[in-house]
PDB file of C-alpha atoms and ligand atoms in Angstrom:
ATOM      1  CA  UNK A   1     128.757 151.815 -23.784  1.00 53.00           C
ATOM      2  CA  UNK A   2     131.748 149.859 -24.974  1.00 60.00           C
ATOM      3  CA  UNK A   3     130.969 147.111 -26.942  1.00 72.00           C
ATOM      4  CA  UNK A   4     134.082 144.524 -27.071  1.00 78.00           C
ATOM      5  CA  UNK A   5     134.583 142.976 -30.682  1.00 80.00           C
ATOM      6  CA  UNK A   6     134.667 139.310 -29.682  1.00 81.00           C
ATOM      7  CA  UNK A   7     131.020 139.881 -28.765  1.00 85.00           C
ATOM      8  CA  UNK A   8     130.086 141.432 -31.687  1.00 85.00           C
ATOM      9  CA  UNK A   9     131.628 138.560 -34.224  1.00 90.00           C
ATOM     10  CA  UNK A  10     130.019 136.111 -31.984  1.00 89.00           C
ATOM     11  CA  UNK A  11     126.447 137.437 -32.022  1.00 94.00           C
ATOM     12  CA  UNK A  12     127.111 138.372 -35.889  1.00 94.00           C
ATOM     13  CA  UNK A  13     127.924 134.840 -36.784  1.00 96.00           C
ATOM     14  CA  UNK A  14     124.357 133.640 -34.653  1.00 96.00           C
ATOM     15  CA  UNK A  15     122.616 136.138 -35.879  1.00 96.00           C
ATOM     16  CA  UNK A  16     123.564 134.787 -39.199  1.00 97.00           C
ATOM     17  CA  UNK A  17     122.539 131.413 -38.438  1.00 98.00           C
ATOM     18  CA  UNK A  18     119.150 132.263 -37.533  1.00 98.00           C
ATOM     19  CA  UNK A  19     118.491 134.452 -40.416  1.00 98.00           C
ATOM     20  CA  UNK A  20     119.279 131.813 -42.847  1.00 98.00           C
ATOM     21  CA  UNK A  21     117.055 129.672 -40.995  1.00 98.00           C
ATOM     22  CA  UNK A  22     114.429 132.103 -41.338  1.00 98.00           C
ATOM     23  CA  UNK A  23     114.911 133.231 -44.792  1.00 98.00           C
ATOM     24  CA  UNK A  24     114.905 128.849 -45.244  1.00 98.00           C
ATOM     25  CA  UNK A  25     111.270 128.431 -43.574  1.00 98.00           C
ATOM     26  CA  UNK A  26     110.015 131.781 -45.518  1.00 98.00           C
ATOM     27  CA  UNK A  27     110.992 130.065 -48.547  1.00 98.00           C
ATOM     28  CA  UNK A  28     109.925 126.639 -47.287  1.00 95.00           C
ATOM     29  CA  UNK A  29     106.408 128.142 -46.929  1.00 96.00           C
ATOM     30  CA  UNK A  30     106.460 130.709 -49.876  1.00 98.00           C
ATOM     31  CA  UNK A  31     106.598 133.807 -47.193  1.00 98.00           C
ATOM     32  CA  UNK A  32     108.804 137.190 -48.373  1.00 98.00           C
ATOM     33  CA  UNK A  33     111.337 137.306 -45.396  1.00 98.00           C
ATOM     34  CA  UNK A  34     109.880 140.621 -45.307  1.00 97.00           C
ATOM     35  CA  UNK A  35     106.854 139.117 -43.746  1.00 98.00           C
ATOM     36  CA  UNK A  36     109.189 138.624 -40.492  1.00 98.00           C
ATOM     37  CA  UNK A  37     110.255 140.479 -37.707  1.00 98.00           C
ATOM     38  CA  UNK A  38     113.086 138.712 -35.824  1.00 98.00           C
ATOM     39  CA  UNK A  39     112.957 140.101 -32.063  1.00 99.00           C
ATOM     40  CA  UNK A  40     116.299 139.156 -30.449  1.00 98.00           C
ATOM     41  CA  UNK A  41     115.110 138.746 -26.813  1.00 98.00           C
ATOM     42  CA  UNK A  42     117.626 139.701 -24.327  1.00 98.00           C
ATOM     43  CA  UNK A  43     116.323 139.149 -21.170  1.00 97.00           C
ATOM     44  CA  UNK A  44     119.460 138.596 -18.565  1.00 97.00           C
ATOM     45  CA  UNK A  45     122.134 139.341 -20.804  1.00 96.00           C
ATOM     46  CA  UNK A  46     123.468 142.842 -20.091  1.00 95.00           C
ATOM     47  CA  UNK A  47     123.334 146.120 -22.390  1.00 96.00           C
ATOM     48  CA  UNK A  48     126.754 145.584 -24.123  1.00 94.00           C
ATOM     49  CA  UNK A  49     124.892 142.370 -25.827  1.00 95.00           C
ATOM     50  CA  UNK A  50     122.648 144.277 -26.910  1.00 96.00           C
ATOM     51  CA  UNK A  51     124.467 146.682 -28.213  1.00 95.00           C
ATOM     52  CA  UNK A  52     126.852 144.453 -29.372  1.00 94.00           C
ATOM     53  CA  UNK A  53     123.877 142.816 -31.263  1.00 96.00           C
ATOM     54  CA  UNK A  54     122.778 146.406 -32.924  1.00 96.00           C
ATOM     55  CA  UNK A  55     126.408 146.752 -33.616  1.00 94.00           C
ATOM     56  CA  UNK A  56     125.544 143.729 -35.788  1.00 93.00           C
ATOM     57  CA  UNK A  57     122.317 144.992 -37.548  1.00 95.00           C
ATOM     58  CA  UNK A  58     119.666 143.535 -35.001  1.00 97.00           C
ATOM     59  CA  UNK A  59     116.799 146.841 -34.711  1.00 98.00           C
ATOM     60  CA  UNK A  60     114.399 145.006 -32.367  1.00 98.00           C
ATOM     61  CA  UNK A  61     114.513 143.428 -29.189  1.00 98.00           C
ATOM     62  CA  UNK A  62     112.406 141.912 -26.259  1.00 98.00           C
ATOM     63  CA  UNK A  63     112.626 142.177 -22.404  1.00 98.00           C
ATOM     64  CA  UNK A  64     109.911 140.615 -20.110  1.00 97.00           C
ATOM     65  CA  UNK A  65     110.356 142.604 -17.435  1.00 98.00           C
ATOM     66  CA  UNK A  66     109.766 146.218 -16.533  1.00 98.00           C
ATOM     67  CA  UNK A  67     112.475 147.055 -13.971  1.00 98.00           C
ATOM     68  CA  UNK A  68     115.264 145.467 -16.547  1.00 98.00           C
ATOM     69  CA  UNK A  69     113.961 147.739 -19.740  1.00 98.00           C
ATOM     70  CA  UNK A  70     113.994 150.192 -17.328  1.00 98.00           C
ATOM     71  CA  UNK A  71     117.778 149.370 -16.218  1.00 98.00           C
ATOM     72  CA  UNK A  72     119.075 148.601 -19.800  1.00 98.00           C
ATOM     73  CA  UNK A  73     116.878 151.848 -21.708  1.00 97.00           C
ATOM     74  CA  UNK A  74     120.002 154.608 -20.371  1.00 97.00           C
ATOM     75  CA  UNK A  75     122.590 152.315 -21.460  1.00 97.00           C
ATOM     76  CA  UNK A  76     121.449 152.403 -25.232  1.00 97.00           C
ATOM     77  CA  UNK A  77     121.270 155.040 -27.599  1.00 96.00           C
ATOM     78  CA  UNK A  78     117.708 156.500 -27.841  1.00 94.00           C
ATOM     79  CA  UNK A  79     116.625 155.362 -30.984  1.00 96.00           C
ATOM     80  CA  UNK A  80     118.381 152.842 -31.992  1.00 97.00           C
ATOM     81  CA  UNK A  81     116.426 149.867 -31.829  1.00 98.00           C
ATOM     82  CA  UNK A  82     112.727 149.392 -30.954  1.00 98.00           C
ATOM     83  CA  UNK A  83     111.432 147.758 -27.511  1.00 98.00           C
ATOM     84  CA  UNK A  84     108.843 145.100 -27.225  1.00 98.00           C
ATOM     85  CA  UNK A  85     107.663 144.102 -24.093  1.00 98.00           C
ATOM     86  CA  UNK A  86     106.990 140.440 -24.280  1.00 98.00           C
ATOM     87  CA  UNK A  87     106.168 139.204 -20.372  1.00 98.00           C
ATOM     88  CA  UNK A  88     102.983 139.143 -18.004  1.00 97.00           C
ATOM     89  CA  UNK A  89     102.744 142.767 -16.814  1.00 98.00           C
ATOM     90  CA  UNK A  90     101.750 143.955 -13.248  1.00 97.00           C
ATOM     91  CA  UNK A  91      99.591 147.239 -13.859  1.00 97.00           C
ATOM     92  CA  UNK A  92     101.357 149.180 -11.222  1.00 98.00           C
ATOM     93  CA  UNK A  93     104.256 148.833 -13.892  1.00 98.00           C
ATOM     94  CA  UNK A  94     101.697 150.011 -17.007  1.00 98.00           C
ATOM     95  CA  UNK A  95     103.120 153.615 -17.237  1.00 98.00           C
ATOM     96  CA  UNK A  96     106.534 152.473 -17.965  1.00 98.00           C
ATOM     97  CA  UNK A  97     105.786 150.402 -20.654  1.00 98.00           C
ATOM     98  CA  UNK A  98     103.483 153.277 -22.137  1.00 98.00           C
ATOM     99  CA  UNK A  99     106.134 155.674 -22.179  1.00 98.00           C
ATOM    100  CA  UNK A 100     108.992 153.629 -23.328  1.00 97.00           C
ATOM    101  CA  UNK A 101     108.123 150.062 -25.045  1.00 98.00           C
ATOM    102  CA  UNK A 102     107.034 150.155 -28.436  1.00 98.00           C
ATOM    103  CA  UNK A 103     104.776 147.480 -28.613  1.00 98.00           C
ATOM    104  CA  UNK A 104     103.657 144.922 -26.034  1.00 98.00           C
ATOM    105  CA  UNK A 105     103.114 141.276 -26.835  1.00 98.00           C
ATOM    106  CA  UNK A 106     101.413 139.947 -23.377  1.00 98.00           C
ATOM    107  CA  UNK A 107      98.116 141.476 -23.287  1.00 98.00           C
ATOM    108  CA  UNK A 108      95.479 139.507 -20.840  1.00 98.00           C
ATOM    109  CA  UNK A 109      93.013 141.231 -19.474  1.00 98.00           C
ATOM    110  CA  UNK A 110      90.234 143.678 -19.910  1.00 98.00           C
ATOM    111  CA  UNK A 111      91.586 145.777 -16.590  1.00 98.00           C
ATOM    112  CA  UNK A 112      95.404 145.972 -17.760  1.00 98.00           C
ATOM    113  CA  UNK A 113      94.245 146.870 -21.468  1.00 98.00           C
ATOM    114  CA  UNK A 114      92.477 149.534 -19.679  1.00 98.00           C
ATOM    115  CA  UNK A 115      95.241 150.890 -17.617  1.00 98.00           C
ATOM    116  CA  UNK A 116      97.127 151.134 -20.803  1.00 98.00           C
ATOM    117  CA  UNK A 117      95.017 152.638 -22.791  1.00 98.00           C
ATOM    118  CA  UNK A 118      94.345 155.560 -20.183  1.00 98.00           C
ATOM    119  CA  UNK A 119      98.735 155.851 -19.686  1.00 98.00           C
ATOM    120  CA  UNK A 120      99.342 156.089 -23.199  1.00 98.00           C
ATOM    121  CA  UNK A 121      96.735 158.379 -23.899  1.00 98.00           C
ATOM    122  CA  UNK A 122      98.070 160.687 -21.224  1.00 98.00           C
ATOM    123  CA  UNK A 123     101.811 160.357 -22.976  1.00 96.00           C
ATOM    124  CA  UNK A 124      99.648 161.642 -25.961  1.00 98.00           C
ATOM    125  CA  UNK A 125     100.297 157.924 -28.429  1.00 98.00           C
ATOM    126  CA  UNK A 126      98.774 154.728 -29.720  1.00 98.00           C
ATOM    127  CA  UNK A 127     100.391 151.619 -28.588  1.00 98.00           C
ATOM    128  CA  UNK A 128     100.700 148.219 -30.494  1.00 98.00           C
ATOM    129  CA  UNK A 129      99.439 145.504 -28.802  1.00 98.00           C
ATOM    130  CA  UNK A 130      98.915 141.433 -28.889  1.00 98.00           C
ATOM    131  CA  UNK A 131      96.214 139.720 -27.159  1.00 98.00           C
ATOM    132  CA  UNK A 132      98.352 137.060 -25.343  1.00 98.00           C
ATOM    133  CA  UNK A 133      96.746 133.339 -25.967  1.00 98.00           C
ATOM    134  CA  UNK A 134      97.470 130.310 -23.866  1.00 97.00           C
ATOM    135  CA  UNK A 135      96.692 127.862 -26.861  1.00 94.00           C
ATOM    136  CA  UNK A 136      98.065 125.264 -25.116  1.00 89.00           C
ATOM    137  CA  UNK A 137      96.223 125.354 -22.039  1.00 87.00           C
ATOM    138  CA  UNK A 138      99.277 125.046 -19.706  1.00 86.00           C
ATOM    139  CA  UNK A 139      97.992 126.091 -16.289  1.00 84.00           C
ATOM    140  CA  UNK A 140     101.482 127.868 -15.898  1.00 83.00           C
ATOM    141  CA  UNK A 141     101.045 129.972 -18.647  1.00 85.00           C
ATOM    142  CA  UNK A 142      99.629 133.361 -18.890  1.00 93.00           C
ATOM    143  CA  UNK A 143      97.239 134.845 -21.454  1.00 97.00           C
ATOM    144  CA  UNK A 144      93.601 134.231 -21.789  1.00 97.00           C
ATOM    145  CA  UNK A 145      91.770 130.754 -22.782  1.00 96.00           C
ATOM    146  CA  UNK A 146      90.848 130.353 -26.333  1.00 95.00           C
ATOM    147  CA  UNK A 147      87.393 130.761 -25.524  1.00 95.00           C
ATOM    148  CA  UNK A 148      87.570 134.250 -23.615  1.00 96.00           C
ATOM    149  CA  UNK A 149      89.989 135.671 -26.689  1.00 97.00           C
ATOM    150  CA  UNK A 150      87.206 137.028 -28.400  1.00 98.00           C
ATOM    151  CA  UNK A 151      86.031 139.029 -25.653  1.00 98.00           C
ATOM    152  CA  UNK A 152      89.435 140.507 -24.981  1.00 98.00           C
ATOM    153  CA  UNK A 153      90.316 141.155 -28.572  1.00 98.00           C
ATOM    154  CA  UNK A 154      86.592 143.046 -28.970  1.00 98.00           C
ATOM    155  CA  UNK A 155      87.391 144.956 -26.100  1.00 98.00           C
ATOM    156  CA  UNK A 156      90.942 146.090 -27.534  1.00 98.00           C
ATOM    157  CA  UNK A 157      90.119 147.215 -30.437  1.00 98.00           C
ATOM    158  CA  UNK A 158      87.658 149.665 -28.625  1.00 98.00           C
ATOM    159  CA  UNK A 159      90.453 151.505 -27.120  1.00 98.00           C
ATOM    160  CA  UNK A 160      91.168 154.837 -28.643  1.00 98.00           C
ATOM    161  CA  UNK A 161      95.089 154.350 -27.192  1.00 98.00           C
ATOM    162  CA  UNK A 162      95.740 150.688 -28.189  1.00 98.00           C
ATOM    163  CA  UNK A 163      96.523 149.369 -31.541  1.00 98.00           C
ATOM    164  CA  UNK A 164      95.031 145.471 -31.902  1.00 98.00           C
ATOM    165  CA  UNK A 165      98.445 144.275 -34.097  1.00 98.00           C
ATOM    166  CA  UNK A 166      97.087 140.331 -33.365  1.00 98.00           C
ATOM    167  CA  UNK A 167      98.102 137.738 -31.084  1.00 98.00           C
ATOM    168  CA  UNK A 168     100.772 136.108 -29.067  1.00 98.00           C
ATOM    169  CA  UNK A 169     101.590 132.619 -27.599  1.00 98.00           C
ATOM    170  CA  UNK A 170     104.015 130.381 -26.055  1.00 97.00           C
ATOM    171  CA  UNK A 171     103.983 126.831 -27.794  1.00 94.00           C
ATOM    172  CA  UNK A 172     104.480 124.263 -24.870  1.00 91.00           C
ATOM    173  CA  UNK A 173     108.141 122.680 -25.523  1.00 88.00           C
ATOM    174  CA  UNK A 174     107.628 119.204 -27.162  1.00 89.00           C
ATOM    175  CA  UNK A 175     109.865 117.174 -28.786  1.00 91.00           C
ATOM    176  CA  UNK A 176     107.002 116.713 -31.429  1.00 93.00           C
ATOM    177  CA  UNK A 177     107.144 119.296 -33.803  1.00 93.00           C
ATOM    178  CA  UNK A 178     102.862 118.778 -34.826  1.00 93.00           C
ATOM    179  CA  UNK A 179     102.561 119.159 -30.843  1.00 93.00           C
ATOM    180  CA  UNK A 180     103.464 122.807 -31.486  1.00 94.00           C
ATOM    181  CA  UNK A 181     102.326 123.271 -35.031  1.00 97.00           C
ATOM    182  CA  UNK A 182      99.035 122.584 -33.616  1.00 97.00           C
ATOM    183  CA  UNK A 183      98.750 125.037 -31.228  1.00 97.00           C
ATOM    184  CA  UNK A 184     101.067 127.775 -33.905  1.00 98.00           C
ATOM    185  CA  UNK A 185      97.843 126.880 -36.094  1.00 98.00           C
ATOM    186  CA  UNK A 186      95.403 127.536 -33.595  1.00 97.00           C
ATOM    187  CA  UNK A 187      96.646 131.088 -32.845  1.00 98.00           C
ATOM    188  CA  UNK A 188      96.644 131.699 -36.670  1.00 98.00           C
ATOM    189  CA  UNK A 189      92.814 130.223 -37.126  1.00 98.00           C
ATOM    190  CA  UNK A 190      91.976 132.532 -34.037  1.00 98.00           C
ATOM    191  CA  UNK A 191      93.564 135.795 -35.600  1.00 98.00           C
ATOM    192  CA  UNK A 192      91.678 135.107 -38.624  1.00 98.00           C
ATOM    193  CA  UNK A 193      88.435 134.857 -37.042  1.00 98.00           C
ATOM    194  CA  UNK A 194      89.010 138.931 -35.880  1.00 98.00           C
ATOM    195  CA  UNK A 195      91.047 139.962 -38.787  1.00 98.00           C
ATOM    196  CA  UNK A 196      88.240 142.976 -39.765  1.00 98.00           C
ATOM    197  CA  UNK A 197      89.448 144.420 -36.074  1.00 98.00           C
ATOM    198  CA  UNK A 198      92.828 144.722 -37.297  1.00 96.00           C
ATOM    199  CA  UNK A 199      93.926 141.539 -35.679  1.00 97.00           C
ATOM    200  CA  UNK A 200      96.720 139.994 -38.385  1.00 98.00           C
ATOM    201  CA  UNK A 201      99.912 140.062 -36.674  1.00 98.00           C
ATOM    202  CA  UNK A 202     101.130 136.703 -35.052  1.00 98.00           C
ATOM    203  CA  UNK A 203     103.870 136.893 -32.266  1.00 98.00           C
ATOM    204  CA  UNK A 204     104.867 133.089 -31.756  1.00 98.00           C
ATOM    205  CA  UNK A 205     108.008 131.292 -32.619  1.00 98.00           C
ATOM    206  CA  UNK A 206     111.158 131.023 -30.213  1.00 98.00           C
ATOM    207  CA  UNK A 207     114.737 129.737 -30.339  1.00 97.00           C
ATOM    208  CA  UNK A 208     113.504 126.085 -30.258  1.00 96.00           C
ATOM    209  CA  UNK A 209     110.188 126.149 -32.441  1.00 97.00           C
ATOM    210  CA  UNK A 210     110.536 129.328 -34.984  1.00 98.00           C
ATOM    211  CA  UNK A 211     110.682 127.416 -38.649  1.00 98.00           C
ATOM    212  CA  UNK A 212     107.368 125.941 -37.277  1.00 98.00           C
ATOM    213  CA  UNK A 213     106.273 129.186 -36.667  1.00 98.00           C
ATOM    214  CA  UNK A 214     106.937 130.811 -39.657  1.00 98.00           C
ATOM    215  CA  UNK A 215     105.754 128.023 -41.168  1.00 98.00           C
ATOM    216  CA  UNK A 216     101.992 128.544 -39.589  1.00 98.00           C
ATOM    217  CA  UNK A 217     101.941 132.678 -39.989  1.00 98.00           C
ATOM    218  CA  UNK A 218     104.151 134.236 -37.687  1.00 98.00           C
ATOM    219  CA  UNK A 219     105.005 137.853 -38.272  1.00 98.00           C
ATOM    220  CA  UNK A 220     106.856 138.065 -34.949  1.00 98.00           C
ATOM    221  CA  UNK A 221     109.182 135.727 -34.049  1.00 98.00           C
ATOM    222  CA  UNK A 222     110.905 136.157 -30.581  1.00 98.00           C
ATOM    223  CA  UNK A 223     114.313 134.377 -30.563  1.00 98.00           C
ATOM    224  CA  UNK A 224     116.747 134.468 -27.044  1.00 98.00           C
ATOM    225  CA  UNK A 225     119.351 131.853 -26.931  1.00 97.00           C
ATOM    226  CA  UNK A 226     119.816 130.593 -30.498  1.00 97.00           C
ATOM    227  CA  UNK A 227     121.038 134.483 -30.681  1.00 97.00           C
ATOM    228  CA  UNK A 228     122.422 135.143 -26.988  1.00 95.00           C
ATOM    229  CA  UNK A 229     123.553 131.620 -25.805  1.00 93.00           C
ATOM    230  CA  UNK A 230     121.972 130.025 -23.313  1.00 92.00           C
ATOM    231  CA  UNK A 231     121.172 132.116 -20.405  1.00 91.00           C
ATOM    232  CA  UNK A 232     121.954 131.078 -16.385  1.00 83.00           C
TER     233      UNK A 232
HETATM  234  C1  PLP B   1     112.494 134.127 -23.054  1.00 78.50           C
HETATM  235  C2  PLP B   1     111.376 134.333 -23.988  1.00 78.50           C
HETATM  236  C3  PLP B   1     111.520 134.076 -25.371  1.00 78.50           C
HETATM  237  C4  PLP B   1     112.801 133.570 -26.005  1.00 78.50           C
HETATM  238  O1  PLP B   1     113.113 132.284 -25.594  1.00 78.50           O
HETATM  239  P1  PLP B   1     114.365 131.476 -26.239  1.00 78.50           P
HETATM  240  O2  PLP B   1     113.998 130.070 -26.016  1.00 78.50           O
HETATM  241  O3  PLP B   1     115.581 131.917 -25.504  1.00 78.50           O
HETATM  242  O4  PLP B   1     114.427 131.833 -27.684  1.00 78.50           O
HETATM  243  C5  PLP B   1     110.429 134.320 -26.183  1.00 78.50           C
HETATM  244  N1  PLP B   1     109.256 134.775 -25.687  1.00 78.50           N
HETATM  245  C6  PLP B   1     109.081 135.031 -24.376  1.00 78.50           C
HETATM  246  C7  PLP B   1     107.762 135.522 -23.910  1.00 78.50           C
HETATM  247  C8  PLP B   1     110.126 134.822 -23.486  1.00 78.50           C
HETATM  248  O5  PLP B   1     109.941 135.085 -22.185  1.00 78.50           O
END
């Protein structure tokens, strides 16, 4: 894969930007930047941004979709970075994200944990997972309703296959940063609640509410366009 040098300086100099913003709300909220994981999600950019963006020191990334991973995986050296699936996933797509994502963040349901567990157990591994939240009760948004989280999260953690990391949510967009805080919080109360099933992890935070984020517990933030530009 040739990786052109313009793009490379470009997504260096972003790149940049965001991690001082992160190191900046770590401090803000006496976090060790070590506390962070900054997914660079790449979803309709092509493979020689996100190699250009390795090129540049970013190890992790995030695709919502199966059939893109699946386009983008040949065009990158094995290895070198790790895959997070981030986006609602259709079960007939399960086995692909057992055998080549190394975590997923959009767990939400008892049936698709399930399939899971059974595919990565037959590719002989443990996968990470996040029990995906709708804390803000969008009707467009997928995950399960604060009140069934428990359930899913129990059931989880009872899978020999799956590894409960914690949870994941969108924040609904608001020009209010305490709208999102709110629900950031939320997530981070809920994760508490089932920390003695492993449950600490927090996946929440994107390009336009990750200081907030951090701010409230995130351990996973998953940032597109403050990294990629904005996409079409
Ligand atoms: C696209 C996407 C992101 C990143 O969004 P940006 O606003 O570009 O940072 C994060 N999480 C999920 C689940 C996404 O689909």
């Amino acid at each position: 894969m040739s990786v052109s040098a313009g793009h490379v300086v470009a997504i260096r100099a972003r790149l940049q930007q965001v991690e001082e913003r992160i190191t900046q709300a770590c401090h803000q909220s006496g976090r060790s930047r070590d506390e962070v994981t900054l997914i660079g999600v790449t979803k309709t950019f092509p493979a020689s941004l996100i190699a250009a963006a390795i090129e540049a020191g970013l190890e992790d990334f995030g695709e919502n979709k199966v059939q893109e991973l699946m386009s983008k995986l040949p065009k990158i050296p094995k290895g070198s970075c790790r895959w997070h699936m981030i986006g609602h996933l259709q079960r007939n797509k399960a086995r692909q994200v057992a055998l080549y994502a190394d975590s997923f963040h959009a767990l939400d349901s008892r049936r698709l944990a399930e399939t899971l567990n059974r595919h990565a157990a037959s590719c002989g591994r443990v996968l990470p997972c996040f029990v995906q939240v709708n804390v803000s009760g969008e009707d467009t948004k997928f995950g399960v309703g604060e009140g069934e989280a428990g359930e899913l999260i129990e059931q989880t953690s009872a899978l020999a296959n799956l590894e409960l990391k914690g949870l994941m949510t969108l924040a609904a967009p608001s020009p209010e940063p305490e709208v999102f805080r709110g629900q950031f919080r939320k997530l981070s109360r809920l994760a508490e609640k089932y920390a003695h099933l492993g449950c600490t992890a927090l996946s929440m935070g994107m390009s336009g509410d990750f200081e907030v984020a951090i701010e409230e517990g995130a351990t996973h933030v998953r940032i597109g366009s403050a990294i990629f530009g904005p996409r079409q």
